[in-house]
Amino acid sequence: MKKHFQASLTVIALMAATPLFAQQKDIKLPPEATEFWEPVPRKVTAAAQLGQAPSDAIVIFDGKNLDNFVSAKDGSAPQWKVENGAFTVVPRTGAIKTKQGFGDMQLHIEWSAPTVIKGEGQGRGNSGIFLMSLYELQVLDSYESRTYSNGQAGSIYKQHPPLVNAMKAPGEWNSYDVIFTAPKFNADGMLVSPARVTVLHNGILVQNNVEIKGPTEYIGIPNYKAHATEMPLELQDHGDLVSYRNIWVRKL
């Protein structure tokens, strides 16, 4: 019995030494074996200036009017003020939202905190960008004002603090570039995959493909509920004179 066992080990050793059992790195393939030519990526023309809308973008605000928005409260025309290529929150008129819905998307949006500084923390230059009207990317004057870390500018509100504070001074323009993956639900309304988001604040990574835990809650634990695959982008009226400009989306 012992001799048979030793013979078997010898056979296994010999087999391992043959080309059939050689490591994959020893297999010789021509370069063409790992190339593919179809499908061909479609052509998109980049904007002449960095941050401007590429050729396949949906321009939501181009500096002229709020025709692509409605009041989030009742669907009426927004009362926010358009001036000098930007628009500014008119306090106590309520949030506004896009007429069009979006799911997976690339979003570019620029915003500025008011130059007249008042308040501290959450009371200073506060607004918010609600992806799919549910998931808030915080807008706040966090330049030289302390608040809770998961509530400052660049945070996914009450969920993920930004990796760094990339805020510019009040009156200067900030940019957010957002890659958003919408949550997916099955036919029974059960969550299949949560939303995820990557955010660059003024070109600096502040959210790195983080998982969104559910719709934004001021108090309590987020909890997903099934919703449409595309929903409007919403901008918050928090009572401060925050301004926005140059808003565009690419559906992914």
PDB file of C-alpha atoms in Angstrom:
ATOM      1  CA  MET A   1       0.000   0.000   0.000  1.00  0.00           C
ATOM      2  CA  LYS A   2       2.851   2.373   0.844  1.00  0.00           C
ATOM      3  CA  LYS A   3       4.525   1.720  -2.530  1.00  0.00           C
ATOM      4  CA  HIS A   4       1.300   2.544  -4.382  1.00  0.00           C
ATOM      5  CA  PHE A   5       1.016   5.843  -2.458  1.00  0.00           C
ATOM      6  CA  GLN A   6       4.604   6.835  -3.282  1.00  0.00           C
ATOM      7  CA  ALA A   7       4.033   5.952  -6.950  1.00  0.00           C
ATOM      8  CA  SER A   8       0.963   8.154  -7.043  1.00  0.00           C
ATOM      9  CA  LEU A   9       2.934  11.103  -5.648  1.00  0.00           C
ATOM     10  CA  THR A  10       5.589  10.577  -8.310  1.00  0.00           C
ATOM     11  CA  VAL A  11       2.957  10.595 -11.085  1.00  0.00           C
ATOM     12  CA  ILE A  12       1.406  13.829  -9.736  1.00  0.00           C
ATOM     13  CA  ALA A  13       4.841  15.474  -9.600  1.00  0.00           C
ATOM     14  CA  LEU A  14       5.579  14.470 -13.185  1.00  0.00           C
ATOM     15  CA  MET A  15       2.194  15.754 -14.405  1.00  0.00           C
ATOM     16  CA  ALA A  16       2.717  19.113 -12.685  1.00  0.00           C
ATOM     17  CA  ALA A  17       6.005  19.480 -14.534  1.00  0.00           C
ATOM     18  CA  THR A  18       4.423  19.009 -17.972  1.00  0.00           C
ATOM     19  CA  PRO A  19       3.274  21.969 -20.161  1.00  0.00           C
ATOM     20  CA  LEU A  20      -0.365  20.975 -19.584  1.00  0.00           C
ATOM     21  CA  PHE A  21      -0.030  22.089 -15.968  1.00  0.00           C
ATOM     22  CA  ALA A  22       2.256  25.076 -16.611  1.00  0.00           C
ATOM     23  CA  GLN A  23       1.310  28.374 -15.071  1.00  0.00           C
ATOM     24  CA  GLN A  24      -0.787  30.734 -17.161  1.00  0.00           C
ATOM     25  CA  LYS A  25       2.060  33.201 -17.459  1.00  0.00           C
ATOM     26  CA  ASP A  26       3.931  30.649 -19.588  1.00  0.00           C
ATOM     27  CA  ILE A  27       1.109  30.522 -22.163  1.00  0.00           C
ATOM     28  CA  LYS A  28       2.084  32.500 -25.248  1.00  0.00           C
ATOM     29  CA  LEU A  29      -0.682  34.550 -26.869  1.00  0.00           C
ATOM     30  CA  PRO A  30      -0.433  37.066 -29.679  1.00  0.00           C
ATOM     31  CA  PRO A  31      -1.338  40.660 -28.695  1.00  0.00           C
ATOM     32  CA  GLU A  32      -4.453  40.471 -30.904  1.00  0.00           C
ATOM     33  CA  ALA A  33      -5.940  37.756 -28.683  1.00  0.00           C
ATOM     34  CA  THR A  34      -6.716  40.327 -25.966  1.00  0.00           C
ATOM     35  CA  GLU A  35      -7.946  43.145 -28.234  1.00  0.00           C
ATOM     36  CA  PHE A  36     -11.538  43.884 -29.195  1.00  0.00           C
ATOM     37  CA  TRP A  37     -12.768  46.502 -31.656  1.00  0.00           C
ATOM     38  CA  GLU A  38     -16.518  46.392 -31.090  1.00  0.00           C
ATOM     39  CA  PRO A  39     -18.481  48.139 -29.753  1.00  0.00           C
ATOM     40  CA  VAL A  40     -16.896  51.481 -30.653  1.00  0.00           C
ATOM     41  CA  PRO A  41     -17.354  54.113 -27.887  1.00  0.00           C
ATOM     42  CA  ARG A  42     -19.608  56.889 -29.146  1.00  0.00           C
ATOM     43  CA  LYS A  43     -18.108  60.296 -29.767  1.00  0.00           C
ATOM     44  CA  VAL A  44     -18.785  63.065 -27.236  1.00  0.00           C
ATOM     45  CA  THR A  45     -17.347  66.534 -27.762  1.00  0.00           C
ATOM     46  CA  ALA A  46     -15.862  68.041 -24.633  1.00  0.00           C
ATOM     47  CA  ALA A  47     -16.595  71.689 -23.838  1.00  0.00           C
ATOM     48  CA  ALA A  48     -13.964  74.254 -24.738  1.00  0.00           C
ATOM     49  CA  GLN A  49     -13.798  75.319 -21.094  1.00  0.00           C
ATOM     50  CA  LEU A  50     -13.449  72.894 -18.209  1.00  0.00           C
ATOM     51  CA  GLY A  51     -16.706  72.600 -16.263  1.00  0.00           C
ATOM     52  CA  GLN A  52     -18.943  73.583 -19.146  1.00  0.00           C
ATOM     53  CA  ALA A  53     -21.466  71.123 -20.573  1.00  0.00           C
ATOM     54  CA  PRO A  54     -20.213  68.480 -23.041  1.00  0.00           C
ATOM     55  CA  SER A  55     -22.145  67.768 -26.227  1.00  0.00           C
ATOM     56  CA  ASP A  56     -24.361  65.022 -24.745  1.00  0.00           C
ATOM     57  CA  ALA A  57     -25.329  66.854 -21.551  1.00  0.00           C
ATOM     58  CA  ILE A  58     -28.823  67.956 -20.555  1.00  0.00           C
ATOM     59  CA  VAL A  59     -28.421  71.621 -19.604  1.00  0.00           C
ATOM     60  CA  ILE A  60     -30.695  72.391 -16.663  1.00  0.00           C
ATOM     61  CA  PHE A  61     -29.609  75.985 -16.104  1.00  0.00           C
ATOM     62  CA  ASP A  62     -27.637  78.059 -18.604  1.00  0.00           C
ATOM     63  CA  GLY A  63     -27.851  81.393 -16.839  1.00  0.00           C
ATOM     64  CA  LYS A  64     -31.036  82.657 -18.494  1.00  0.00           C
ATOM     65  CA  ASN A  65     -34.165  81.384 -16.747  1.00  0.00           C
ATOM     66  CA  LEU A  66     -35.703  78.735 -14.504  1.00  0.00           C
ATOM     67  CA  ASP A  67     -37.853  77.171 -17.217  1.00  0.00           C
ATOM     68  CA  ASN A  68     -36.532  73.693 -16.343  1.00  0.00           C
ATOM     69  CA  PHE A  69     -37.664  74.008 -12.700  1.00  0.00           C
ATOM     70  CA  VAL A  70     -40.931  74.081 -10.789  1.00  0.00           C
ATOM     71  CA  SER A  71     -41.836  74.664  -7.175  1.00  0.00           C
ATOM     72  CA  ALA A  72     -41.343  71.429  -5.232  1.00  0.00           C
ATOM     73  CA  LYS A  73     -44.369  72.320  -3.127  1.00  0.00           C
ATOM     74  CA  ASP A  74     -47.077  72.795  -5.752  1.00  0.00           C
ATOM     75  CA  GLY A  75     -45.525  72.612  -9.230  1.00  0.00           C
ATOM     76  CA  SER A  76     -45.904  76.329  -9.893  1.00  0.00           C
ATOM     77  CA  ALA A  77     -43.239  78.576 -11.427  1.00  0.00           C
ATOM     78  CA  PRO A  78     -40.242  79.087  -9.090  1.00  0.00           C
ATOM     79  CA  GLN A  79     -39.889  82.415  -7.302  1.00  0.00           C
ATOM     80  CA  TRP A  80     -36.116  82.261  -6.939  1.00  0.00           C
ATOM     81  CA  LYS A  81     -34.252  85.237  -8.433  1.00  0.00           C
ATOM     82  CA  VAL A  82     -32.294  84.974 -11.710  1.00  0.00           C
ATOM     83  CA  GLU A  83     -29.567  87.578 -12.165  1.00  0.00           C
ATOM     84  CA  ASN A  84     -26.136  87.857 -13.818  1.00  0.00           C
ATOM     85  CA  GLY A  85     -26.117  84.277 -15.093  1.00  0.00           C
ATOM     86  CA  ALA A  86     -27.019  82.716 -11.740  1.00  0.00           C
ATOM     87  CA  PHE A  87     -30.083  82.235  -9.554  1.00  0.00           C
ATOM     88  CA  THR A  88     -30.470  82.758  -5.833  1.00  0.00           C
ATOM     89  CA  VAL A  89     -32.758  81.284  -3.199  1.00  0.00           C
ATOM     90  CA  VAL A  90     -35.606  83.568  -2.198  1.00  0.00           C
ATOM     91  CA  PRO A  91     -36.086  82.574   1.447  1.00  0.00           C
ATOM     92  CA  ARG A  92     -39.387  81.070   2.520  1.00  0.00           C
ATOM     93  CA  THR A  93     -40.585  80.475  -1.049  1.00  0.00           C
ATOM     94  CA  GLY A  94     -39.767  76.764  -0.801  1.00  0.00           C
ATOM     95  CA  ALA A  95     -37.571  74.263  -2.612  1.00  0.00           C
ATOM     96  CA  ILE A  96     -37.476  73.954  -6.382  1.00  0.00           C
ATOM     97  CA  LYS A  97     -37.058  70.812  -8.462  1.00  0.00           C
ATOM     98  CA  THR A  98     -36.359  69.912 -12.075  1.00  0.00           C
ATOM     99  CA  LYS A  99     -39.220  69.084 -14.384  1.00  0.00           C
ATOM    100  CA  GLN A 100     -37.226  66.118 -15.674  1.00  0.00           C
ATOM    101  CA  GLY A 101     -36.329  63.059 -13.622  1.00  0.00           C
ATOM    102  CA  PHE A 102     -32.898  61.452 -13.388  1.00  0.00           C
ATOM    103  CA  GLY A 103     -31.497  58.165 -12.107  1.00  0.00           C
ATOM    104  CA  ASP A 104     -27.888  57.135 -12.751  1.00  0.00           C
ATOM    105  CA  MET A 105     -26.143  60.353 -13.709  1.00  0.00           C
ATOM    106  CA  GLN A 106     -23.153  62.628 -13.868  1.00  0.00           C
ATOM    107  CA  LEU A 107     -24.046  66.013 -12.391  1.00  0.00           C
ATOM    108  CA  HIS A 108     -22.155  69.297 -12.536  1.00  0.00           C
ATOM    109  CA  ILE A 109     -23.415  72.173 -10.403  1.00  0.00           C
ATOM    110  CA  GLU A 110     -21.822  75.363  -9.122  1.00  0.00           C
ATOM    111  CA  TRP A 111     -22.877  77.277  -6.026  1.00  0.00           C
ATOM    112  CA  SER A 112     -21.852  80.215  -3.890  1.00  0.00           C
ATOM    113  CA  ALA A 113     -22.436  80.995  -0.228  1.00  0.00           C
ATOM    114  CA  PRO A 114     -23.710  84.522   0.525  1.00  0.00           C
ATOM    115  CA  THR A 115     -21.133  87.268   1.018  1.00  0.00           C
ATOM    116  CA  VAL A 116     -23.083  88.715   3.925  1.00  0.00           C
ATOM    117  CA  ILE A 117     -22.086  86.333   6.697  1.00  0.00           C
ATOM    118  CA  LYS A 118     -24.626  85.562   9.385  1.00  0.00           C
ATOM    119  CA  GLY A 119     -24.980  82.750  11.856  1.00  0.00           C
ATOM    120  CA  GLU A 120     -22.731  79.759  12.452  1.00  0.00           C
ATOM    121  CA  GLY A 121     -22.816  76.057  11.747  1.00  0.00           C
ATOM    122  CA  GLN A 122     -26.037  74.945  10.066  1.00  0.00           C
ATOM    123  CA  GLY A 123     -27.322  78.537  10.114  1.00  0.00           C
ATOM    124  CA  ARG A 124     -24.673  79.817   7.724  1.00  0.00           C
ATOM    125  CA  GLY A 125     -25.145  79.646   3.936  1.00  0.00           C
ATOM    126  CA  ASN A 126     -27.287  76.516   4.116  1.00  0.00           C
ATOM    127  CA  SER A 127     -28.994  74.821   1.176  1.00  0.00           C
ATOM    128  CA  GLY A 128     -28.857  71.305  -0.252  1.00  0.00           C
ATOM    129  CA  ILE A 129     -28.836  69.304  -3.466  1.00  0.00           C
ATOM    130  CA  PHE A 130     -31.246  66.392  -3.234  1.00  0.00           C
ATOM    131  CA  LEU A 131     -30.413  63.671  -5.748  1.00  0.00           C
ATOM    132  CA  MET A 132     -33.657  62.020  -6.872  1.00  0.00           C
ATOM    133  CA  SER A 133     -35.362  64.476  -4.461  1.00  0.00           C
ATOM    134  CA  LEU A 134     -34.318  62.164  -1.599  1.00  0.00           C
ATOM    135  CA  TYR A 135     -30.564  61.952  -1.066  1.00  0.00           C
ATOM    136  CA  GLU A 136     -28.915  65.175   0.110  1.00  0.00           C
ATOM    137  CA  LEU A 137     -25.493  66.439  -0.860  1.00  0.00           C
ATOM    138  CA  GLN A 138     -24.986  69.267   1.618  1.00  0.00           C
ATOM    139  CA  VAL A 139     -24.479  72.889   0.587  1.00  0.00           C
ATOM    140  CA  LEU A 140     -23.173  75.009   3.462  1.00  0.00           C
ATOM    141  CA  ASP A 141     -20.690  77.779   4.188  1.00  0.00           C
ATOM    142  CA  SER A 142     -18.098  75.584   5.924  1.00  0.00           C
ATOM    143  CA  TYR A 143     -15.162  77.821   4.973  1.00  0.00           C
ATOM    144  CA  GLU A 144     -14.394  79.036   8.505  1.00  0.00           C
ATOM    145  CA  SER A 145     -17.427  77.808  10.419  1.00  0.00           C
ATOM    146  CA  ARG A 146     -17.590  74.623  12.497  1.00  0.00           C
ATOM    147  CA  THR A 147     -20.521  72.209  12.469  1.00  0.00           C
ATOM    148  CA  TYR A 148     -20.961  68.438  12.807  1.00  0.00           C
ATOM    149  CA  SER A 149     -18.688  66.712  10.300  1.00  0.00           C
ATOM    150  CA  ASN A 150     -21.416  64.782   8.497  1.00  0.00           C
ATOM    151  CA  GLY A 151     -23.344  68.023   8.028  1.00  0.00           C
ATOM    152  CA  GLN A 152     -20.723  70.300   6.507  1.00  0.00           C
ATOM    153  CA  ALA A 153     -20.295  71.139   2.824  1.00  0.00           C
ATOM    154  CA  GLY A 154     -19.465  68.069   0.739  1.00  0.00           C
ATOM    155  CA  SER A 155     -21.132  65.660   3.145  1.00  0.00           C
ATOM    156  CA  ILE A 156     -23.864  63.205   2.324  1.00  0.00           C
ATOM    157  CA  TYR A 157     -26.013  64.770   4.994  1.00  0.00           C
ATOM    158  CA  LYS A 158     -26.077  62.919   8.314  1.00  0.00           C
ATOM    159  CA  GLN A 159     -24.363  59.918   6.666  1.00  0.00           C
ATOM    160  CA  HIS A 160     -20.861  60.546   5.295  1.00  0.00           C
ATOM    161  CA  PRO A 161     -18.545  63.458   6.146  1.00  0.00           C
ATOM    162  CA  PRO A 162     -16.339  64.744   3.317  1.00  0.00           C
ATOM    163  CA  LEU A 163     -12.794  63.384   3.145  1.00  0.00           C
ATOM    164  CA  VAL A 164     -11.492  66.974   3.297  1.00  0.00           C
ATOM    165  CA  ASN A 165     -12.870  70.503   3.584  1.00  0.00           C
ATOM    166  CA  ALA A 166     -12.438  71.936   0.060  1.00  0.00           C
ATOM    167  CA  MET A 167     -14.644  74.985   0.654  1.00  0.00           C
ATOM    168  CA  LYS A 168     -13.917  78.374  -0.936  1.00  0.00           C
ATOM    169  CA  ALA A 169     -14.569  81.702   0.784  1.00  0.00           C
ATOM    170  CA  PRO A 170     -18.090  83.188   0.819  1.00  0.00           C
ATOM    171  CA  GLY A 171     -18.895  84.852  -2.499  1.00  0.00           C
ATOM    172  CA  GLU A 172     -16.535  82.599  -4.463  1.00  0.00           C
ATOM    173  CA  TRP A 173     -17.954  79.879  -6.689  1.00  0.00           C
ATOM    174  CA  ASN A 174     -17.731  76.237  -5.629  1.00  0.00           C
ATOM    175  CA  SER A 175     -18.288  73.302  -7.969  1.00  0.00           C
ATOM    176  CA  TYR A 176     -19.613  69.824  -7.335  1.00  0.00           C
ATOM    177  CA  ASP A 177     -19.028  67.053  -9.852  1.00  0.00           C
ATOM    178  CA  VAL A 178     -21.128  64.059  -8.900  1.00  0.00           C
ATOM    179  CA  ILE A 179     -21.283  60.478 -10.157  1.00  0.00           C
ATOM    180  CA  PHE A 180     -24.492  58.963  -8.825  1.00  0.00           C
ATOM    181  CA  THR A 181     -25.765  55.398  -9.078  1.00  0.00           C
ATOM    182  CA  ALA A 182     -29.441  55.146  -8.231  1.00  0.00           C
ATOM    183  CA  PRO A 183     -30.752  52.424  -5.914  1.00  0.00           C
ATOM    184  CA  LYS A 184     -32.353  49.373  -7.500  1.00  0.00           C
ATOM    185  CA  PHE A 185     -35.476  47.595  -6.262  1.00  0.00           C
ATOM    186  CA  ASN A 186     -37.081  44.319  -7.303  1.00  0.00           C
ATOM    187  CA  ALA A 187     -40.700  43.875  -8.377  1.00  0.00           C
ATOM    188  CA  ASP A 188     -41.751  43.420  -4.733  1.00  0.00           C
ATOM    189  CA  GLY A 189     -40.188  46.729  -3.708  1.00  0.00           C
ATOM    190  CA  MET A 190     -37.246  45.132  -1.900  1.00  0.00           C
ATOM    191  CA  LEU A 191     -33.865  46.859  -2.148  1.00  0.00           C
ATOM    192  CA  VAL A 192     -31.525  45.022  -4.517  1.00  0.00           C
ATOM    193  CA  SER A 193     -28.630  47.501  -4.444  1.00  0.00           C
ATOM    194  CA  PRO A 194     -28.288  50.807  -2.552  1.00  0.00           C
ATOM    195  CA  ALA A 195     -27.451  54.149  -4.108  1.00  0.00           C
ATOM    196  CA  ARG A 196     -23.765  55.053  -4.390  1.00  0.00           C
ATOM    197  CA  VAL A 197     -22.099  58.404  -4.999  1.00  0.00           C
ATOM    198  CA  THR A 198     -18.723  59.925  -5.790  1.00  0.00           C
ATOM    199  CA  VAL A 199     -18.282  63.684  -5.321  1.00  0.00           C
ATOM    200  CA  LEU A 200     -15.520  66.083  -6.292  1.00  0.00           C
ATOM    201  CA  HIS A 201     -15.683  69.459  -4.553  1.00  0.00           C
ATOM    202  CA  ASN A 202     -13.721  72.070  -6.497  1.00  0.00           C
ATOM    203  CA  GLY A 203     -11.930  69.204  -8.265  1.00  0.00           C
ATOM    204  CA  ILE A 204     -10.999  67.495  -4.975  1.00  0.00           C
ATOM    205  CA  LEU A 205     -12.377  64.056  -4.101  1.00  0.00           C
ATOM    206  CA  VAL A 206     -14.585  64.312  -1.012  1.00  0.00           C
ATOM    207  CA  GLN A 207     -16.844  61.228  -1.410  1.00  0.00           C
ATOM    208  CA  ASN A 208     -15.284  58.076  -2.875  1.00  0.00           C
ATOM    209  CA  ASN A 209     -18.036  55.784  -4.181  1.00  0.00           C
ATOM    210  CA  VAL A 210     -19.772  55.705  -0.804  1.00  0.00           C
ATOM    211  CA  GLU A 211     -22.957  53.774  -0.139  1.00  0.00           C
ATOM    212  CA  ILE A 212     -25.984  55.921   0.621  1.00  0.00           C
ATOM    213  CA  LYS A 213     -27.846  54.346   3.515  1.00  0.00           C
ATOM    214  CA  GLY A 214     -31.277  55.597   2.515  1.00  0.00           C
ATOM    215  CA  PRO A 215     -33.198  58.851   2.012  1.00  0.00           C
ATOM    216  CA  THR A 216     -31.868  61.790   4.020  1.00  0.00           C
ATOM    217  CA  GLU A 217     -33.309  62.074   7.520  1.00  0.00           C
ATOM    218  CA  TYR A 218     -32.736  64.958   9.929  1.00  0.00           C
ATOM    219  CA  ILE A 219     -33.794  62.745  12.843  1.00  0.00           C
ATOM    220  CA  GLY A 220     -33.750  58.965  12.796  1.00  0.00           C
ATOM    221  CA  ILE A 221     -32.230  56.143  10.787  1.00  0.00           C
ATOM    222  CA  PRO A 222     -32.461  56.168   6.965  1.00  0.00           C
ATOM    223  CA  ASN A 223     -34.669  53.468   5.500  1.00  0.00           C
ATOM    224  CA  TYR A 224     -35.092  52.713   1.797  1.00  0.00           C
ATOM    225  CA  LYS A 225     -38.545  52.592   0.253  1.00  0.00           C
ATOM    226  CA  ALA A 226     -39.092  51.635  -3.379  1.00  0.00           C
ATOM    227  CA  HIS A 227     -39.443  54.565  -5.767  1.00  0.00           C
ATOM    228  CA  ALA A 228     -39.284  55.411  -9.462  1.00  0.00           C
ATOM    229  CA  THR A 229     -36.106  54.793 -11.448  1.00  0.00           C
ATOM    230  CA  GLU A 230     -35.904  58.486 -12.369  1.00  0.00           C
ATOM    231  CA  MET A 231     -36.870  61.395 -10.100  1.00  0.00           C
ATOM    232  CA  PRO A 232     -36.252  65.160 -10.113  1.00  0.00           C
ATOM    233  CA  LEU A 233     -33.192  66.945  -8.795  1.00  0.00           C
ATOM    234  CA  GLU A 234     -34.258  69.217  -5.932  1.00  0.00           C
ATOM    235  CA  LEU A 235     -32.605  72.332  -4.466  1.00  0.00           C
ATOM    236  CA  GLN A 236     -33.402  73.293  -0.894  1.00  0.00           C
ATOM    237  CA  ASP A 237     -34.633  76.604   0.483  1.00  0.00           C
ATOM    238  CA  HIS A 238     -33.088  76.721   3.959  1.00  0.00           C
ATOM    239  CA  GLY A 239     -33.602  80.457   4.363  1.00  0.00           C
ATOM    240  CA  ASP A 240     -30.173  81.564   3.142  1.00  0.00           C
ATOM    241  CA  LEU A 241     -29.191  83.491  -0.003  1.00  0.00           C
ATOM    242  CA  VAL A 242     -27.274  80.660  -1.675  1.00  0.00           C
ATOM    243  CA  SER A 243     -26.741  81.055  -5.438  1.00  0.00           C
ATOM    244  CA  TYR A 244     -26.435  78.433  -8.190  1.00  0.00           C
ATOM    245  CA  ARG A 245     -25.245  78.420 -11.789  1.00  0.00           C
ATOM    246  CA  ASN A 246     -24.002  76.162 -14.618  1.00  0.00           C
ATOM    247  CA  ILE A 247     -26.074  73.047 -13.916  1.00  0.00           C
ATOM    248  CA  TRP A 248     -25.991  70.107 -16.312  1.00  0.00           C
ATOM    249  CA  VAL A 249     -26.544  66.360 -16.216  1.00  0.00           C
ATOM    250  CA  ARG A 250     -25.400  63.398 -18.289  1.00  0.00           C
ATOM    251  CA  LYS A 251     -27.595  60.324 -17.956  1.00  0.00           C
ATOM    252  CA  LEU A 252     -25.497  57.193 -17.427  1.00  0.00           C
TER     253      LEU A 252
END
